[in-house]
PDB file of C-alpha atoms in Angstrom:
ATOM      1  CA  MET A 656       0.000   0.000   0.000  1.00 64.00           C
ATOM      2  CA  GLY A 657       1.451   3.350  -1.050  1.00 89.00           C
ATOM      3  CA  MET A 658       1.422   6.739   0.625  1.00 91.00           C
ATOM      4  CA  LEU A 659      -1.553   7.938  -1.418  1.00 96.00           C
ATOM      5  CA  ASP A 660      -3.516   4.814  -0.446  1.00 96.00           C
ATOM      6  CA  VAL A 661      -2.948   5.643   3.226  1.00 96.00           C
ATOM      7  CA  GLN A 662      -4.067   9.243   2.710  1.00 98.00           C
ATOM      8  CA  ALA A 663      -7.125   8.081   0.746  1.00 97.00           C
ATOM      9  CA  ASP A 664      -8.132   5.811   3.645  1.00 97.00           C
ATOM     10  CA  ARG A 665      -7.816   8.708   6.091  1.00 97.00           C
ATOM     11  CA  VAL A 666      -9.875  11.036   3.905  1.00 98.00           C
ATOM     12  CA  ARG A 667     -12.487   8.321   3.314  1.00 96.00           C
ATOM     13  CA  ALA A 668     -12.777   8.054   7.113  1.00 96.00           C
ATOM     14  CA  GLY A 669     -13.595  11.785   7.282  1.00 96.00           C
ATOM     15  CA  ALA A 670     -10.211  13.375   8.026  1.00 97.00           C
ATOM     16  CA  THR A 671      -8.747  16.422   6.373  1.00 97.00           C
ATOM     17  CA  VAL A 672      -5.099  15.589   5.702  1.00 98.00           C
ATOM     18  CA  GLU A 673      -1.881  17.262   4.633  1.00 98.00           C
ATOM     19  CA  PHE A 674       0.859  15.456   2.759  1.00 98.00           C
ATOM     20  CA  ARG A 675       3.591  16.004   0.168  1.00 97.00           C
ATOM     21  CA  PRO A 676       2.985  14.007  -3.017  1.00 97.00           C
ATOM     22  CA  THR A 677       5.892  13.271  -5.334  1.00 96.00           C
ATOM     23  CA  GLY A 678       6.072  13.417  -9.101  1.00 95.00           C
ATOM     24  CA  THR A 679       5.829  15.964 -11.884  1.00 96.00           C
ATOM     25  CA  SER A 680       2.577  15.076 -13.633  1.00 96.00           C
ATOM     26  CA  MET A 681       0.686  17.955 -11.992  1.00 98.00           C
ATOM     27  CA  VAL A 682       3.258  20.747 -12.580  1.00 97.00           C
ATOM     28  CA  PRO A 683       2.685  23.719 -12.420  1.00 97.00           C
ATOM     29  CA  LEU A 684      -0.440  23.208 -10.268  1.00 97.00           C
ATOM     30  CA  VAL A 685       1.343  20.945  -7.777  1.00 98.00           C
ATOM     31  CA  HIS A 686       5.117  20.535  -7.793  1.00 98.00           C
ATOM     32  CA  SER A 687       6.785  17.445  -6.335  1.00 97.00           C
ATOM     33  CA  ARG A 688       6.887  17.575  -2.512  1.00 97.00           C
ATOM     34  CA  GLN A 689       4.657  20.653  -2.193  1.00 98.00           C
ATOM     35  CA  ARG A 690       2.326  20.353   0.791  1.00 98.00           C
ATOM     36  CA  VAL A 691      -1.308  19.790  -0.161  1.00 98.00           C
ATOM     37  CA  ARG A 692      -4.401  19.844   2.048  1.00 98.00           C
ATOM     38  CA  VAL A 693      -7.157  17.401   1.050  1.00 98.00           C
ATOM     39  CA  ALA A 694     -10.619  17.137   2.605  1.00 98.00           C
ATOM     40  CA  PRO A 695     -13.527  14.772   1.996  1.00 98.00           C
ATOM     41  CA  THR A 696     -15.788  16.012  -0.783  1.00 97.00           C
ATOM     42  CA  ASP A 697     -19.222  15.575  -2.276  1.00 96.00           C
ATOM     43  CA  PRO A 698     -18.363  14.229  -5.762  1.00 97.00           C
ATOM     44  CA  THR A 699     -21.621  15.576  -7.199  1.00 97.00           C
ATOM     45  CA  LEU A 700     -20.217  19.104  -6.745  1.00 97.00           C
ATOM     46  CA  LEU A 701     -16.986  18.521  -8.665  1.00 98.00           C
ATOM     47  CA  GLU A 702     -16.158  20.422 -11.834  1.00 98.00           C
ATOM     48  CA  PRO A 703     -13.387  20.215 -14.424  1.00 98.00           C
ATOM     49  CA  GLY A 704     -10.271  21.853 -12.987  1.00 98.00           C
ATOM     50  CA  ASP A 705     -10.758  20.550  -9.442  1.00 98.00           C
ATOM     51  CA  ILE A 706      -7.837  18.555  -8.046  1.00 98.00           C
ATOM     52  CA  VAL A 707      -9.008  15.392  -6.314  1.00 98.00           C
ATOM     53  CA  LEU A 708      -7.642  12.348  -4.536  1.00 98.00           C
ATOM     54  CA  ALA A 709      -9.234   9.438  -6.400  1.00 98.00           C
ATOM     55  CA  ARG A 710      -8.726   5.799  -7.321  1.00 97.00           C
ATOM     56  CA  VAL A 711      -8.672   4.974 -11.048  1.00 97.00           C
ATOM     57  CA  SER A 712      -8.078   1.405 -12.234  1.00 94.00           C
ATOM     58  CA  GLY A 713      -6.656   0.393  -8.855  1.00 95.00           C
ATOM     59  CA  THR A 714      -4.242   3.322  -8.442  1.00 95.00           C
ATOM     60  CA  VAL A 715      -4.754   6.382  -6.231  1.00 97.00           C
ATOM     61  CA  TYR A 716      -3.909   9.713  -7.855  1.00 97.00           C
ATOM     62  CA  LEU A 717      -3.931  13.361  -6.853  1.00 98.00           C
ATOM     63  CA  HIS A 718      -5.032  14.572 -10.286  1.00 97.00           C
ATOM     64  CA  LEU A 719      -7.431  16.820 -12.153  1.00 98.00           C
ATOM     65  CA  VAL A 720     -11.082  16.315 -12.863  1.00 98.00           C
ATOM     66  CA  THR A 721     -11.249  16.882 -16.628  1.00 98.00           C
ATOM     67  CA  ALA A 722     -14.872  15.901 -17.275  1.00 98.00           C
ATOM     68  CA  VAL A 723     -17.987  14.989 -15.311  1.00 98.00           C
ATOM     69  CA  ASP A 724     -20.782  12.564 -16.172  1.00 98.00           C
ATOM     70  CA  PRO A 725     -23.576  13.174 -13.620  1.00 98.00           C
ATOM     71  CA  PRO A 726     -26.057  10.614 -15.016  1.00 98.00           C
ATOM     72  CA  ARG A 727     -23.467   7.840 -14.638  1.00 98.00           C
ATOM     73  CA  ARG A 728     -22.110   9.279 -11.329  1.00 98.00           C
ATOM     74  CA  ARG A 729     -18.507   9.419 -12.501  1.00 98.00           C
ATOM     75  CA  VAL A 730     -15.661  11.832 -13.250  1.00 98.00           C
ATOM     76  CA  GLN A 731     -12.736  11.685 -15.652  1.00 98.00           C
ATOM     77  CA  ILE A 732      -9.301  11.932 -14.005  1.00 98.00           C
ATOM     78  CA  SER A 733      -6.215  13.245 -15.836  1.00 98.00           C
ATOM     79  CA  ASN A 734      -2.814  14.624 -15.027  1.00 97.00           C
ATOM     80  CA  ASN A 735      -1.820  18.179 -15.948  1.00 97.00           C
ATOM     81  CA  ARG A 736       0.245  17.051 -18.934  1.00 95.00           C
ATOM     82  CA  GLY A 737      -2.541  15.706 -21.115  1.00 94.00           C
ATOM     83  CA  ARG A 738      -2.654  12.066 -19.993  1.00 97.00           C
ATOM     84  CA  VAL A 739      -6.145  10.808 -19.207  1.00 97.00           C
ATOM     85  CA  ASN A 740      -6.108   8.177 -16.463  1.00 97.00           C
ATOM     86  CA  GLY A 741      -9.749   7.254 -17.027  1.00 97.00           C
ATOM     87  CA  TRP A 742     -13.224   7.490 -15.599  1.00 98.00           C
ATOM     88  CA  THR A 743     -13.931   6.678 -11.968  1.00 98.00           C
ATOM     89  CA  GLY A 744     -17.135   6.426  -9.974  1.00 98.00           C
ATOM     90  CA  HIS A 745     -18.140   8.909  -7.308  1.00 98.00           C
ATOM     91  CA  ASP A 746     -17.515   6.202  -4.692  1.00 97.00           C
ATOM     92  CA  ARG A 747     -13.799   6.240  -5.607  1.00 98.00           C
ATOM     93  CA  VAL A 748     -13.353  10.011  -5.282  1.00 98.00           C
ATOM     94  CA  PHE A 749     -12.073  10.483  -1.746  1.00 98.00           C
ATOM     95  CA  GLY A 750     -11.314  14.174  -1.414  1.00 98.00           C
ATOM     96  CA  ILE A 751     -10.678  17.560  -2.946  1.00 98.00           C
ATOM     97  CA  CYS A 752      -7.444  19.536  -2.740  1.00 98.00           C
ATOM     98  CA  LEU A 753      -8.172  22.646  -0.685  1.00 98.00           C
ATOM     99  CA  ALA A 754      -4.716  24.224  -0.807  1.00 98.00           C
ATOM    100  CA  VAL A 755      -1.199  23.826  -2.171  1.00 98.00           C
ATOM    101  CA  ASP A 756       1.490  25.203   0.188  1.00 98.00           C
ATOM    102  CA  ASP A 757      -1.284  27.061   2.052  1.00 97.00           C
ATOM    103  CA  VAL A 758      -2.512  28.800  -1.123  1.00 98.00           C
ATOM    104  CA  PRO A 759      -6.243  28.019  -1.361  1.00 98.00           C
ATOM    105  CA  ARG A 760      -7.578  26.378  -4.515  1.00 98.00           C
ATOM    106  CA  PRO A 761     -10.398  28.549  -5.924  1.00 96.00           C
ATOM    107  CA  GLY A 762     -13.848  27.185  -5.067  1.00 97.00           C
ATOM    108  CA  ALA A 763     -12.571  24.033  -3.379  1.00 98.00           C
ATOM    109  CA  ALA A 764     -13.609  24.871   0.196  1.00 97.00           C
ATOM    110  CA  ALA A 765     -17.265  25.026  -0.853  1.00 97.00           C
ATOM    111  CA  LYS A 766     -17.000  21.419  -2.076  1.00 97.00           C
ATOM    112  CA  ALA A 767     -15.424  20.028   1.120  1.00 96.00           C
ATOM    113  CA  ARG A 768     -17.485  18.040   3.613  1.00 90.00           C
ATOM    114  CA  THR A 769     -15.354  19.025   6.618  1.00 55.00           C
ATOM    115  CA  ALA A 770     -13.836  22.233   7.931  1.00 49.00           C
ATOM    116  CA  PRO A 771     -10.652  23.081   5.983  1.00 46.00           C
ATOM    117  CA  ASP A 772      -8.691  23.882   9.176  1.00 47.00           C
ATOM    118  CA  THR A 773      -8.702  20.338  10.622  1.00 47.00           C
ATOM    119  CA  ALA A 774      -5.550  19.196   8.832  1.00 50.00           C
ATOM    120  CA  GLY A 775      -3.172  16.925  10.673  1.00 53.00           C
ATOM    121  CA  PRO A 776       0.592  16.655  10.325  1.00 53.00           C
ATOM    122  CA  ALA A 777       2.098  15.521   7.028  1.00 51.00           C
TER     123      ALA A 777
END
Protein backbone atom coordinates (compact mmCIF):
# COMPACT_ATOMS: atom_id res chain seq x y z
CA MET A 1 0.00 0.00 0.00
CA GLY A 2 1.45 3.35 -1.05
CA MET A 3 1.42 6.74 0.63
CA LEU A 4 -1.55 7.94 -1.42
CA ASP A 5 -3.52 4.81 -0.45
CA VAL A 6 -2.95 5.64 3.23
CA GLN A 7 -4.07 9.24 2.71
CA ALA A 8 -7.13 8.08 0.75
CA ASP A 9 -8.13 5.81 3.65
CA ARG A 10 -7.82 8.71 6.09
CA VAL A 11 -9.87 11.04 3.91
CA ARG A 12 -12.49 8.32 3.31
CA ALA A 13 -12.78 8.05 7.11
CA GLY A 14 -13.60 11.79 7.28
CA ALA A 15 -10.21 13.37 8.03
CA THR A 16 -8.75 16.42 6.37
CA VAL A 17 -5.10 15.59 5.70
CA GLU A 18 -1.88 17.26 4.63
CA PHE A 19 0.86 15.46 2.76
CA ARG A 20 3.59 16.00 0.17
CA PRO A 21 2.98 14.01 -3.02
CA THR A 22 5.89 13.27 -5.33
CA GLY A 23 6.07 13.42 -9.10
CA THR A 24 5.83 15.96 -11.88
CA SER A 25 2.58 15.08 -13.63
CA MET A 26 0.69 17.95 -11.99
CA VAL A 27 3.26 20.75 -12.58
CA PRO A 28 2.69 23.72 -12.42
CA LEU A 29 -0.44 23.21 -10.27
CA VAL A 30 1.34 20.94 -7.78
CA HIS A 31 5.12 20.54 -7.79
CA SER A 32 6.78 17.44 -6.33
CA ARG A 33 6.89 17.58 -2.51
CA GLN A 34 4.66 20.65 -2.19
CA ARG A 35 2.33 20.35 0.79
CA VAL A 36 -1.31 19.79 -0.16
CA ARG A 37 -4.40 19.84 2.05
CA VAL A 38 -7.16 17.40 1.05
CA ALA A 39 -10.62 17.14 2.61
CA PRO A 40 -13.53 14.77 2.00
CA THR A 41 -15.79 16.01 -0.78
CA ASP A 42 -19.22 15.58 -2.28
CA PRO A 43 -18.36 14.23 -5.76
CA THR A 44 -21.62 15.58 -7.20
CA LEU A 45 -20.22 19.10 -6.75
CA LEU A 46 -16.99 18.52 -8.66
CA GLU A 47 -16.16 20.42 -11.83
CA PRO A 48 -13.39 20.21 -14.42
CA GLY A 49 -10.27 21.85 -12.99
CA ASP A 50 -10.76 20.55 -9.44
CA ILE A 51 -7.84 18.56 -8.05
CA VAL A 52 -9.01 15.39 -6.31
CA LEU A 53 -7.64 12.35 -4.54
CA ALA A 54 -9.23 9.44 -6.40
CA ARG A 55 -8.73 5.80 -7.32
CA VAL A 56 -8.67 4.97 -11.05
CA SER A 57 -8.08 1.41 -12.23
CA GLY A 58 -6.66 0.39 -8.86
CA THR A 59 -4.24 3.32 -8.44
CA VAL A 60 -4.75 6.38 -6.23
CA TYR A 61 -3.91 9.71 -7.85
CA LEU A 62 -3.93 13.36 -6.85
CA HIS A 63 -5.03 14.57 -10.29
CA LEU A 64 -7.43 16.82 -12.15
CA VAL A 65 -11.08 16.32 -12.86
CA THR A 66 -11.25 16.88 -16.63
CA ALA A 67 -14.87 15.90 -17.28
CA VAL A 68 -17.99 14.99 -15.31
CA ASP A 69 -20.78 12.56 -16.17
CA PRO A 70 -23.58 13.17 -13.62
CA PRO A 71 -26.06 10.61 -15.02
CA ARG A 72 -23.47 7.84 -14.64
CA ARG A 73 -22.11 9.28 -11.33
CA ARG A 74 -18.51 9.42 -12.50
CA VAL A 75 -15.66 11.83 -13.25
CA GLN A 76 -12.74 11.69 -15.65
CA ILE A 77 -9.30 11.93 -14.00
CA SER A 78 -6.21 13.25 -15.84
CA ASN A 79 -2.81 14.62 -15.03
CA ASN A 80 -1.82 18.18 -15.95
CA ARG A 81 0.25 17.05 -18.93
CA GLY A 82 -2.54 15.71 -21.11
CA ARG A 83 -2.65 12.07 -19.99
CA VAL A 84 -6.15 10.81 -19.21
CA ASN A 85 -6.11 8.18 -16.46
CA GLY A 86 -9.75 7.25 -17.03
CA TRP A 87 -13.22 7.49 -15.60
CA THR A 88 -13.93 6.68 -11.97
CA GLY A 89 -17.13 6.43 -9.97
CA HIS A 90 -18.14 8.91 -7.31
CA ASP A 91 -17.51 6.20 -4.69
CA ARG A 92 -13.80 6.24 -5.61
CA VAL A 93 -13.35 10.01 -5.28
CA PHE A 94 -12.07 10.48 -1.75
CA GLY A 95 -11.31 14.17 -1.41
CA ILE A 96 -10.68 17.56 -2.95
CA CYS A 97 -7.44 19.54 -2.74
CA LEU A 98 -8.17 22.65 -0.69
CA ALA A 99 -4.72 24.22 -0.81
CA VAL A 100 -1.20 23.83 -2.17
CA ASP A 101 1.49 25.20 0.19
CA ASP A 102 -1.28 27.06 2.05
CA VAL A 103 -2.51 28.80 -1.12
CA PRO A 104 -6.24 28.02 -1.36
CA ARG A 105 -7.58 26.38 -4.51
CA PRO A 106 -10.40 28.55 -5.92
CA GLY A 107 -13.85 27.18 -5.07
CA ALA A 108 -12.57 24.03 -3.38
CA ALA A 109 -13.61 24.87 0.20
CA ALA A 110 -17.26 25.03 -0.85
CA LYS A 111 -17.00 21.42 -2.08
CA ALA A 112 -15.42 20.03 1.12
CA ARG A 113 -17.48 18.04 3.61
CA THR A 114 -15.35 19.03 6.62
CA ALA A 115 -13.84 22.23 7.93
CA PRO A 116 -10.65 23.08 5.98
CA ASP A 117 -8.69 23.88 9.18
CA THR A 118 -8.70 20.34 10.62
CA ALA A 119 -5.55 19.20 8.83
CA GLY A 120 -3.17 16.93 10.67
CA PRO A 121 0.59 16.66 10.33
CA ALA A 122 2.10 15.52 7.03
